[in-house]
XYZ file of C-alpha atoms in Angstrom:
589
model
C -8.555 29.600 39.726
C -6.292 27.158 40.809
C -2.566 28.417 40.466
C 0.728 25.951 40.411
C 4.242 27.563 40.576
C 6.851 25.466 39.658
C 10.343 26.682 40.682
C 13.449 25.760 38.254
C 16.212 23.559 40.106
C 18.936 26.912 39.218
C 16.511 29.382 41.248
C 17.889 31.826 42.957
C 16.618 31.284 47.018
C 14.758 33.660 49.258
C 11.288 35.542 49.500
C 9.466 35.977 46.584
C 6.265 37.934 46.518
C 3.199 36.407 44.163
C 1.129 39.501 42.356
C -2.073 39.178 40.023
C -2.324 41.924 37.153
C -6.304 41.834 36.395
C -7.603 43.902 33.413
C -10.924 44.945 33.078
C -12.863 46.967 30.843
C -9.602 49.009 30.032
C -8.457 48.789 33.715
C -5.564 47.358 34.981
C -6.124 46.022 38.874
C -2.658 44.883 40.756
C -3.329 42.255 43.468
C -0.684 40.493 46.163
C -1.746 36.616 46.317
C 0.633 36.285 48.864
C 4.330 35.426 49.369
C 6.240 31.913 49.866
C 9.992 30.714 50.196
C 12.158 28.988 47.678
C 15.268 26.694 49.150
C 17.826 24.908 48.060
C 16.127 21.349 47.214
C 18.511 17.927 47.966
C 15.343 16.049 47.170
C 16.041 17.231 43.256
C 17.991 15.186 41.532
C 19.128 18.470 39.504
C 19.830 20.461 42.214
C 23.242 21.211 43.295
C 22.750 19.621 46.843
C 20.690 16.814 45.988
C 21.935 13.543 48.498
C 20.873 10.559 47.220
C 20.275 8.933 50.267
C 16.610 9.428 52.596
C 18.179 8.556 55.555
C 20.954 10.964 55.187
C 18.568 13.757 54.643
C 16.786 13.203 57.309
C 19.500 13.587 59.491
C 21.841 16.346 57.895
C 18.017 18.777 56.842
C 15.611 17.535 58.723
C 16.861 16.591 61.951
C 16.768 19.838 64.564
C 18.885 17.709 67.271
C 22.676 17.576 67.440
C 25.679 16.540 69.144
C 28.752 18.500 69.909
C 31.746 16.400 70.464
C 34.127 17.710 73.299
C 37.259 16.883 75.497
C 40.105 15.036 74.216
C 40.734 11.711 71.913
C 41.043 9.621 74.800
C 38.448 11.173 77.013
C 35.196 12.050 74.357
C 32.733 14.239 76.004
C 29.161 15.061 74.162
C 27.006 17.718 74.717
C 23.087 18.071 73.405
C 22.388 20.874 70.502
C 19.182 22.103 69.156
C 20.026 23.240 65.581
C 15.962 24.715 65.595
C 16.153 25.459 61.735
C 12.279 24.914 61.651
C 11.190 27.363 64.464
C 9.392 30.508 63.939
C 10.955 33.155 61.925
C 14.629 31.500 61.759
C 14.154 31.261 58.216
C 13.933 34.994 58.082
C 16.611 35.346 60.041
C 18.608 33.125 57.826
C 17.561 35.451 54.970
C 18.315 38.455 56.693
C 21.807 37.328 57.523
C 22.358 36.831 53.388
C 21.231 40.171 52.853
C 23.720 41.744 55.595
C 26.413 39.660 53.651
C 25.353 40.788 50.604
C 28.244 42.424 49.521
C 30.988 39.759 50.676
C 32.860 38.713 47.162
C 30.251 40.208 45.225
C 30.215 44.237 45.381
C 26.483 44.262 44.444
C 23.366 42.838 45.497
C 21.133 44.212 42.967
C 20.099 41.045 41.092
C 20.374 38.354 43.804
C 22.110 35.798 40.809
C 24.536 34.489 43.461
C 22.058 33.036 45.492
C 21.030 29.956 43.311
C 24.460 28.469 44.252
C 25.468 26.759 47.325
C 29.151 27.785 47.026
C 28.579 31.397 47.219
C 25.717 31.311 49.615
C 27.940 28.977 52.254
C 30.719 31.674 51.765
C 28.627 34.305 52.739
C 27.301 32.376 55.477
C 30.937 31.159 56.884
C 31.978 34.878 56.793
C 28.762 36.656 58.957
C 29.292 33.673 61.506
C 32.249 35.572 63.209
C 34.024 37.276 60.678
C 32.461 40.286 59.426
C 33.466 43.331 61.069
C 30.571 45.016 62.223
C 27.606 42.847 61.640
C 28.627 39.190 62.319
C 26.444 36.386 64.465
C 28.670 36.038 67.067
C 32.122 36.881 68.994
C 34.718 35.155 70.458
C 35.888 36.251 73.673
C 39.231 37.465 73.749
C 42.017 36.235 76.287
C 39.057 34.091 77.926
C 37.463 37.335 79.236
C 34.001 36.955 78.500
C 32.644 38.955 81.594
C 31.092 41.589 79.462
C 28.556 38.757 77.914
C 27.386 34.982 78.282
C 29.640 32.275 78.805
C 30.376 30.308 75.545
C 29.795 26.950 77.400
C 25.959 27.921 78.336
C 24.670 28.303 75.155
C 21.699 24.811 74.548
C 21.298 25.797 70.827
C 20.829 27.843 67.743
C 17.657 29.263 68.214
C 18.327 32.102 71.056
C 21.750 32.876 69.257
C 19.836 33.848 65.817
C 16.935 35.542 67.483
C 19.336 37.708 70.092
C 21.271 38.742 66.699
C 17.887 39.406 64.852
C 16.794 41.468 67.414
C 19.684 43.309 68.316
C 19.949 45.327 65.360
C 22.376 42.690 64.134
C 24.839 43.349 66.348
C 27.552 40.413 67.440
C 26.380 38.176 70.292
C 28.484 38.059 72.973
C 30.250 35.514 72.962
C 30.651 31.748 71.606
C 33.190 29.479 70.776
C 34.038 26.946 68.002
C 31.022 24.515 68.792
C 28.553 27.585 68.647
C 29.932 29.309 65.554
C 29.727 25.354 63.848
C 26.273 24.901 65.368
C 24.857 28.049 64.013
C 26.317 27.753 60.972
C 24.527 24.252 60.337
C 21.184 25.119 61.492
C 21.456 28.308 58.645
C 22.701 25.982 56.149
C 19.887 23.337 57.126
C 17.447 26.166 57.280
C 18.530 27.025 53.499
C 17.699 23.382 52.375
C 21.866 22.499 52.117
C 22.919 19.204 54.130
C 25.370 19.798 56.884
C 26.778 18.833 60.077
C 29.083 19.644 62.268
C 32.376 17.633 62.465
C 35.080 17.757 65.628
C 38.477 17.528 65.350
C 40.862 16.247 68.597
C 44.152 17.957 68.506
C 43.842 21.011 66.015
C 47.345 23.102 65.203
C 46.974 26.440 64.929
C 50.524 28.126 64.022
C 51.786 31.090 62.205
C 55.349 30.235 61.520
C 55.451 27.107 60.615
C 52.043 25.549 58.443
C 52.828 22.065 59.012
C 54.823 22.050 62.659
C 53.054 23.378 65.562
C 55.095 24.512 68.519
C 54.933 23.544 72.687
C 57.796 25.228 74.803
C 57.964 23.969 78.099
C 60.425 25.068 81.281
C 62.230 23.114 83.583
C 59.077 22.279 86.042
C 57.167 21.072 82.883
C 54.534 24.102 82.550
C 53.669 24.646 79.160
C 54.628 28.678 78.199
C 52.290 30.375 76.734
C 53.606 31.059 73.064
C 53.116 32.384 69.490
C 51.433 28.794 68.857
C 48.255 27.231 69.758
C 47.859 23.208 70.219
C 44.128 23.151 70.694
C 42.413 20.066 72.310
C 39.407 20.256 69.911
C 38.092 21.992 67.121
C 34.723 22.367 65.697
C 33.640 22.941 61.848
C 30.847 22.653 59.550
C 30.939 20.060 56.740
C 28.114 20.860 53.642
C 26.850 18.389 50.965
C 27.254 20.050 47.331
C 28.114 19.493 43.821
C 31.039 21.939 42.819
C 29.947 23.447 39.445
C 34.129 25.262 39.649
C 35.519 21.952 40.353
C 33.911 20.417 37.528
C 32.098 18.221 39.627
C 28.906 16.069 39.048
C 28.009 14.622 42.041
C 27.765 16.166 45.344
C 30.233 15.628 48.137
C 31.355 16.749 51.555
C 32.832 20.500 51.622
C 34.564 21.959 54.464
C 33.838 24.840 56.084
C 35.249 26.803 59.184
C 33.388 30.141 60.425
C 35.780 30.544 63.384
C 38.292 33.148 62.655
C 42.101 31.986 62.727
C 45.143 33.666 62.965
C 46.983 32.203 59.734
C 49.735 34.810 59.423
C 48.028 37.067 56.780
C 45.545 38.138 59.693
C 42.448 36.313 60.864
C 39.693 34.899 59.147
C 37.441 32.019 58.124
C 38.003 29.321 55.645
C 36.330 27.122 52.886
C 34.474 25.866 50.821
C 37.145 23.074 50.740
C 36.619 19.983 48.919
C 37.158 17.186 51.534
C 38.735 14.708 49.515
C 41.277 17.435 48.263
C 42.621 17.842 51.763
C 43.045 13.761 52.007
C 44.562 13.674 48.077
C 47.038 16.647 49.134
C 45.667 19.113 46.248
C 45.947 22.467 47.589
C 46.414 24.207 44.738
C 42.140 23.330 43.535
C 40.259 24.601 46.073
C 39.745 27.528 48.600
C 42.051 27.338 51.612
C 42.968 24.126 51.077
C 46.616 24.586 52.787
C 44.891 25.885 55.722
C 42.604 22.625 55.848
C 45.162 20.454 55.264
C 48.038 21.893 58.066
C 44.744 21.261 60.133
C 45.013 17.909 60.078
C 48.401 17.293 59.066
C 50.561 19.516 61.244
C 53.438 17.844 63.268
C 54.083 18.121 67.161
C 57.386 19.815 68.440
C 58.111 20.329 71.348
C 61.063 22.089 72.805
C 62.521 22.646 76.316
C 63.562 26.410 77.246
C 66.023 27.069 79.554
C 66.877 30.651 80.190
C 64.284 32.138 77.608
C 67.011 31.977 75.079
C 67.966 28.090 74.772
C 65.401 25.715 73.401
C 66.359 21.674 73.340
C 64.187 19.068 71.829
C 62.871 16.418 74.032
C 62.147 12.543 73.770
C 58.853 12.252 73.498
C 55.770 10.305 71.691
C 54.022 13.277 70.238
C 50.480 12.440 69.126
C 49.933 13.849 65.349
C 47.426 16.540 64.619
C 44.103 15.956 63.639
C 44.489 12.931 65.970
C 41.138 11.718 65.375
C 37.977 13.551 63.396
C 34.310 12.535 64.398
C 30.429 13.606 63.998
C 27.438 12.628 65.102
C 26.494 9.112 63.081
C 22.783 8.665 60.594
C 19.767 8.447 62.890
C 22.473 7.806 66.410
C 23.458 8.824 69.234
C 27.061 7.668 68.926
C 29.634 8.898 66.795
C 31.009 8.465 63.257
C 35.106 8.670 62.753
C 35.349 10.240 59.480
C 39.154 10.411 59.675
C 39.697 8.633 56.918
C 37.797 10.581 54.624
C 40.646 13.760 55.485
C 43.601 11.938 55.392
C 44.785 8.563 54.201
C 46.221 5.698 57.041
C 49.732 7.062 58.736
C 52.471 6.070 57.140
C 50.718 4.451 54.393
C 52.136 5.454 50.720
C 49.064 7.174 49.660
C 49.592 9.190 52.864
C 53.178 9.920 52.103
C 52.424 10.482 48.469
C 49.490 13.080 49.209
C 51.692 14.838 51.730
C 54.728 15.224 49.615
C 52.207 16.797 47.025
C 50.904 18.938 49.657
C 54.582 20.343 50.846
C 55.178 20.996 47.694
C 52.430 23.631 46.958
C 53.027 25.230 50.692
C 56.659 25.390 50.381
C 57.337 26.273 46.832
C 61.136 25.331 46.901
C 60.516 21.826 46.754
C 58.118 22.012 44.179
C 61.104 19.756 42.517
C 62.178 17.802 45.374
C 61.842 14.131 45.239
C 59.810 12.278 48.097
C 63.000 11.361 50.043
C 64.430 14.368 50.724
C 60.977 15.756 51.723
C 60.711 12.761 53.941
C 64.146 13.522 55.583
C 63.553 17.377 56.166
C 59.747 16.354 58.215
C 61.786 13.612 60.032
C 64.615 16.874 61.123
C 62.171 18.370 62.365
C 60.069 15.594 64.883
C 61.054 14.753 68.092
C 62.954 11.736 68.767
C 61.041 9.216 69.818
C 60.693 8.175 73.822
C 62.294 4.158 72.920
C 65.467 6.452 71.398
C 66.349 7.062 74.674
C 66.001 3.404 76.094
C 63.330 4.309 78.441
C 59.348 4.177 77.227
C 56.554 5.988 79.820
C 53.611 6.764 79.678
C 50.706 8.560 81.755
C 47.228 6.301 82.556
C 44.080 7.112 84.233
C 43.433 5.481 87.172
C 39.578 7.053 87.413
C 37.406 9.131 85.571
C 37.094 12.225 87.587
C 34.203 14.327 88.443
C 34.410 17.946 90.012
C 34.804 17.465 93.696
C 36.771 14.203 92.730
C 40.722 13.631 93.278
C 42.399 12.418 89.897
C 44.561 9.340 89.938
C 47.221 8.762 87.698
C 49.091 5.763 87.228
C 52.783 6.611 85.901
C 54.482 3.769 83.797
C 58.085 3.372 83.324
C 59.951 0.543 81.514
C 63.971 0.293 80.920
C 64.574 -1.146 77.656
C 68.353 -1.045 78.253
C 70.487 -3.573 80.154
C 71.467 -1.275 82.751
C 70.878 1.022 85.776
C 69.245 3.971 85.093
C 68.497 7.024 87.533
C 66.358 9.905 86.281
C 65.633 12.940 87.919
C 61.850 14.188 87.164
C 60.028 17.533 87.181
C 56.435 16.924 87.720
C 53.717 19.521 87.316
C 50.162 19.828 86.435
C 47.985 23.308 85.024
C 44.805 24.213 83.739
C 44.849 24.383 79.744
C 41.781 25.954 78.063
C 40.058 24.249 75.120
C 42.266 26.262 72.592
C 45.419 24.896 73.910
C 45.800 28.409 76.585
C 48.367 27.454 79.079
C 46.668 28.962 82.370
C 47.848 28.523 86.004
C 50.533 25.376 87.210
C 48.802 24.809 90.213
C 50.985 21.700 91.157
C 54.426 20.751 90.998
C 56.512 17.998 92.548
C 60.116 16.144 92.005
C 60.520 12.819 91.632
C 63.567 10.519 91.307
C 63.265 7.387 89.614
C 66.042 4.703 89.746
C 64.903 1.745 87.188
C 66.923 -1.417 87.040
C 68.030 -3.389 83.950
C 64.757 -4.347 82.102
C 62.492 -2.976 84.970
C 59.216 -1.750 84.511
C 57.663 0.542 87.366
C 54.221 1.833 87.966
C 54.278 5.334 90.069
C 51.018 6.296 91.266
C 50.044 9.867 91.102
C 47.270 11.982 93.008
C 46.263 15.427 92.510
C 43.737 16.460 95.391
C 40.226 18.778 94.021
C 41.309 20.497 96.807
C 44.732 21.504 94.726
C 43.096 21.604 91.448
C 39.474 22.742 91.807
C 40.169 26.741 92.319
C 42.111 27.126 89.140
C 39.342 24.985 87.222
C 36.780 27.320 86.788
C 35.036 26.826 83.045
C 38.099 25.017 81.607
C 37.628 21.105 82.580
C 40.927 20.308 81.373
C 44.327 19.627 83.045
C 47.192 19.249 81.347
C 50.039 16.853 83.705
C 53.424 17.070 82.112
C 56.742 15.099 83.547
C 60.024 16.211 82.585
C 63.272 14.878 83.395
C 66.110 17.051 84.414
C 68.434 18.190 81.610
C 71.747 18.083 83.418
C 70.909 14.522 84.103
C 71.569 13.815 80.005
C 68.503 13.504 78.108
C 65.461 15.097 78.175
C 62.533 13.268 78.726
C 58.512 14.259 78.230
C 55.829 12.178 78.742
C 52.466 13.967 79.217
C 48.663 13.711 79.381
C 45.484 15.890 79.163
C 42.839 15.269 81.345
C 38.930 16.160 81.287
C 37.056 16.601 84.430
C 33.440 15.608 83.787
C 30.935 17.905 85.090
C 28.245 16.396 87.661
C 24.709 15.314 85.670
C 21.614 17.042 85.811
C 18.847 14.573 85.829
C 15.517 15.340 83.245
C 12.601 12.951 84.354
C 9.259 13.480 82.518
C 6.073 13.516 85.085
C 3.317 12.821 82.119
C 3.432 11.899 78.564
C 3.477 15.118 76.673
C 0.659 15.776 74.137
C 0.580 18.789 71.950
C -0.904 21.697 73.273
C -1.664 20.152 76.579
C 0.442 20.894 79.635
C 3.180 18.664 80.847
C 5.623 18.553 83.762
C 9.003 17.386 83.969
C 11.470 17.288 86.766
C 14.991 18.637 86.876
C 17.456 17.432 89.822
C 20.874 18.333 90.331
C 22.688 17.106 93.347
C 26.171 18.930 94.504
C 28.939 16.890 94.880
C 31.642 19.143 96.517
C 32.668 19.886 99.382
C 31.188 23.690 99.298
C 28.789 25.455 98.259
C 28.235 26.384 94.785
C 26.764 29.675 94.282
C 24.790 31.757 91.714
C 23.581 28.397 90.300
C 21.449 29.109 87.729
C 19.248 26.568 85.636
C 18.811 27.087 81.893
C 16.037 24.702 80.295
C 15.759 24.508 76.506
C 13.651 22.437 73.712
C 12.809 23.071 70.452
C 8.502 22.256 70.163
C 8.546 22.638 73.880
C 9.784 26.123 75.075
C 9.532 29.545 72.863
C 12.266 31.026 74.179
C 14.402 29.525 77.249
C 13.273 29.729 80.180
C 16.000 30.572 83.301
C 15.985 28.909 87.186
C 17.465 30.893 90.145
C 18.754 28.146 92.696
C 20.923 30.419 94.253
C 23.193 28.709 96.180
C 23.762 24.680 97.097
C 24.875 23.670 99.634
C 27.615 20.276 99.875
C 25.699 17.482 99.114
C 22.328 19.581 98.668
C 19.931 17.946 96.264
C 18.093 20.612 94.308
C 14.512 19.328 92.700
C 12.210 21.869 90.550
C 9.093 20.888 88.575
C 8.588 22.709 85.340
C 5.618 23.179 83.277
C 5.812 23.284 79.417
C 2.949 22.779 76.939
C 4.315 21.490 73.298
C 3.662 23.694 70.439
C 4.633 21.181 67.814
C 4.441 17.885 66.573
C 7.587 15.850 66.152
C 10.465 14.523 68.427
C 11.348 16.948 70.845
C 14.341 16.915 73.387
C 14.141 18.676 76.454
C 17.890 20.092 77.304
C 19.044 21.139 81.123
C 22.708 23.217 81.359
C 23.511 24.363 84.914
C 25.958 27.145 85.018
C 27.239 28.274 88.628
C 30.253 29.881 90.570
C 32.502 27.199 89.553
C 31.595 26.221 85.809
């Protein structure tokens, strides 16, 4: 007997068990035929995920290879991710983690009828990333102090995440950060048959005062005070492909989602499903979190000199706007896609005005009457003025793209737009600043007077030794330079500029063409390019088909200029496109 089940499109997902009643001369037999899975289907044109493109399904379902964008908008960085949705017993997992967040908006569990729609199940899923009390995926370290658990940066992929959860009585992993949370997130929601991807944003507010301003204090030697507000250099999230049956939509489309837990005054949590195109349009008021999404992207810069602790004076300065620049990895490439446009409309434009006038409306409810104008004139109130205000334009350029070990050189441009002498009296200091806009140590500080004649432009070139900046580096690759002139000299003028350090390469180089189930050989070389030794270097090698679980490298310790060269041996388990992934963690990073 040949036996077909056909699934309806408005199934509810999970485990379902397949039993045969036989009756037999007035006996009644039970037997188990076996088990199988139903998903979420976005091959089916009636299901609520179904993406009407082959291409685009093979990246956002079927594709177990990522890219996490990283760094700053003018310095990109890219890591490798292996999402792993289609490795052994990560769909259980997946189901597992819907049963531990059973109870998350719906009280009971009992008859599993929120599990045939992809708006519930990606709520669930956002909140047991990182926000469930006792029984989420993973933790963020607190104040950077992650000693207690793995760095956040060493973490190759999904798979080890989900199965050190699994087995560990579902406790938190220690720890993660944004890219993880994202990551894991999208290799659930792949697992589940629902499109995703993960999407960076460059310059992410996070404030609790003020939704749409986002607050930097500086002192007088230009380091960056460490206050209620957070400025942070890049931000990870999870975008999902769905049709919203509550938003009375048809078709699917891009919803946001955010499983790392932000302060946002009312305590901290995650947010979404937001409707993408509801954050560009400004219409807060239709979706979940939708003011939180849009202050995301939207915020404005201030910042503010103290002097004294008490006093705080605006400076001249070219802020760049939040949500600077939004990006994920492109259809079936290696580069990136800039999906800016798709969360907010051209600056300055009218349909950008005109969506966030709407939007300031619904956040602060005493201009729900307000005309455009006078909106327009309270947001400009609030900016800095601008650097050309002040009849003097700088700016901050790279001069090299440093490695660790490497000295950075700047190249500090000043131009006098006025028709007369002008001496300025600078501050000039440089710290570490964490990925989540942390102010850590100024490690650097020097005074500079400038004396620019009528018209002149002058180039100043800057150099901050690896000997000056390299102990205070530690897992944090970026520097934050900041010049400010000297308030009782008039003005005050800002010009700064974040800086990534790139971490030295570790070389993969395959010995023999792998074949499944037949040994193969790669080698890994690192060489180290300081001046010291780098110790506890360990080597972490990862890859989805290739390893079961990842396997760890003791190098111990390198010494300056020490090339280290170890031959592994892997035998592929499956067939498919496979990436072999090398992280090297150490003393210093």
């Amino acid at each position: 007997i040949n036996i077909s089940v056909f699934p309806p499109s408005n199934a509810c997902i999970g485990r379902y068990i397949l039993n045969m009643q036989i009756t037999s001369c007035g006996h009644t037999y039970q037997r188990c035929l076996g088990d199988f899975y139903v998903l979420f289907n976005p091959w089916c044109a009636d299901d609520p995920v179904f993406l009407d493109n082959q291409a685009h399904r093979e990246e956002y379902v079927l594709n177990e290879h990522g890219i996490l964008y990283e760094g700053v908008h003018k310095h990109i960085t890219s890591r490798p991710w292996h999402f792993g949705q289609f490795e052994d017993g990560i769909l259980d997992i997946c189901l597992k983690l819907l049963d531990m967040g059973a109870s998350y908006h719906h009280g009971s569990d009992q008859d599993h009828c929120w599990r045939n729609n992809p708006v519930h199940v990606s709520m669930v899923v956002n909140h047991m990333i990182s926000s469930h009390t006792t029984n989420s995926i993973m933790k963020i370290p607190e104040n950077n102090d992650y000693l207690k658990g793995t760095k956040p940066f060493s973490w190759n992929g999904s798979v080890p995440i989900l199965q050190q959860w699994y087995n560990g009585r579902c406790r938190p992993v220690r720890y993660g950060y944004c890219g993880c949370l994202a990551s894991v997130m999208c290799t659930v929601m792949r697992c589940l048959g629902i499109p995703s991807r993960v999407v960076t944003s460059f310059y992410f507010p996070c404030s609790t005062d003020n939704p749409l301003g986002i607050n930097e204090i500086f002192d007088c030697t230009g380091k960056n005070l460490c206050g209620k507000d957070r400025l942070w250099r890049y931000h990870c999230w999870n975008e999902s492909w769905m049709a919203r049956k509550d938003l009375n939509q048809c078709c699917g489309d891009w919803q946001c989602l955010d499983p790392t837990p932000l302060e946002t005054g009312r305590g901290s949590s995650c947010s979404g499903p937001t409707w993408v195109r509801s954050i560009r349009e400004g219409d807060l008021d239709l979706d979940y979190d939708g003011h939180q999404m849009f202050c995301r992207v939207n915020s404005n810069y201030i910042g503010c000199l103290s002097q004294n602790n008490a006093k705080k004076i605006k400076f001249f300065c070219d802020a760049w706007p939040c949500g600077q620049q939004l990006i994920t990895k492109s259809v079936g490439s290696e580069q990136f896609e800039d999906v800016t446009g798709a969360y907010k409309y051209e600056p300055g434009s009218a349909k950008n005005k005109e969506a966030y006038c709407r939007a300031y409306r619904i956040i602060h409810p005493v201009y729900c009457n307000a005309s455009n104008c006078l909106i327009e004139r309270e947001l400009s109130s609030l900016k800095n003025p601008f650097l050309s205000d002040s009849g003097v334009n700088m700016r901050l350029k790279m001069a090299n793209c440093p490695m660790y070990g490497e000295d950075v050189q700047l190249q500090w441009l000043l131009e006098n737009l006025r028709n007369e002498n002008k001496t300025l009296n600078f501050n000039v200091g440089a710290q570490i600043i964490t990925y989540s806009g942390c102010p850590m140590d100024q490690f650097w500080k020097d005074n500079v007077t400038v004396t620019l004649g009528p018209r002149e432009v002058k180039k100043i070139p800057l150099c901050i030794s690896y000997s000056q900046y390299g102990p205070y580096l530690y897992d944090h690759n970026i520097i934050k330079v900041v010049a400010l002139s000297d308030p009782e000299c008039g003005d005050v003028l800002m010009v700064s500029r974040d800086i990534v350090i790139n971490r030295p390469p570790v070389i993969v180089k395959l010995l023999s063409q792998p074949r499944l189930k037949v040994p193969c050989t790669a080698e890994i070389s690192f060489c180290n390019p300081l001046q010291e030794d780098m110790k506890n270097c360990v080597m972490t090698l990862e890859g989805c088909g290739l390893f079961k679980e990842p396997m760890t490298i003791d190098l111990g310790t390198l010494a300056s200029n020490q090339q280290a060269r170890t031959i592994v041996e892997f035998t592929p388990y499956r067939l498919g496109s496979h990436r072999l992934l090398a992280n090297l963690g150490c003393h210093k990073f």
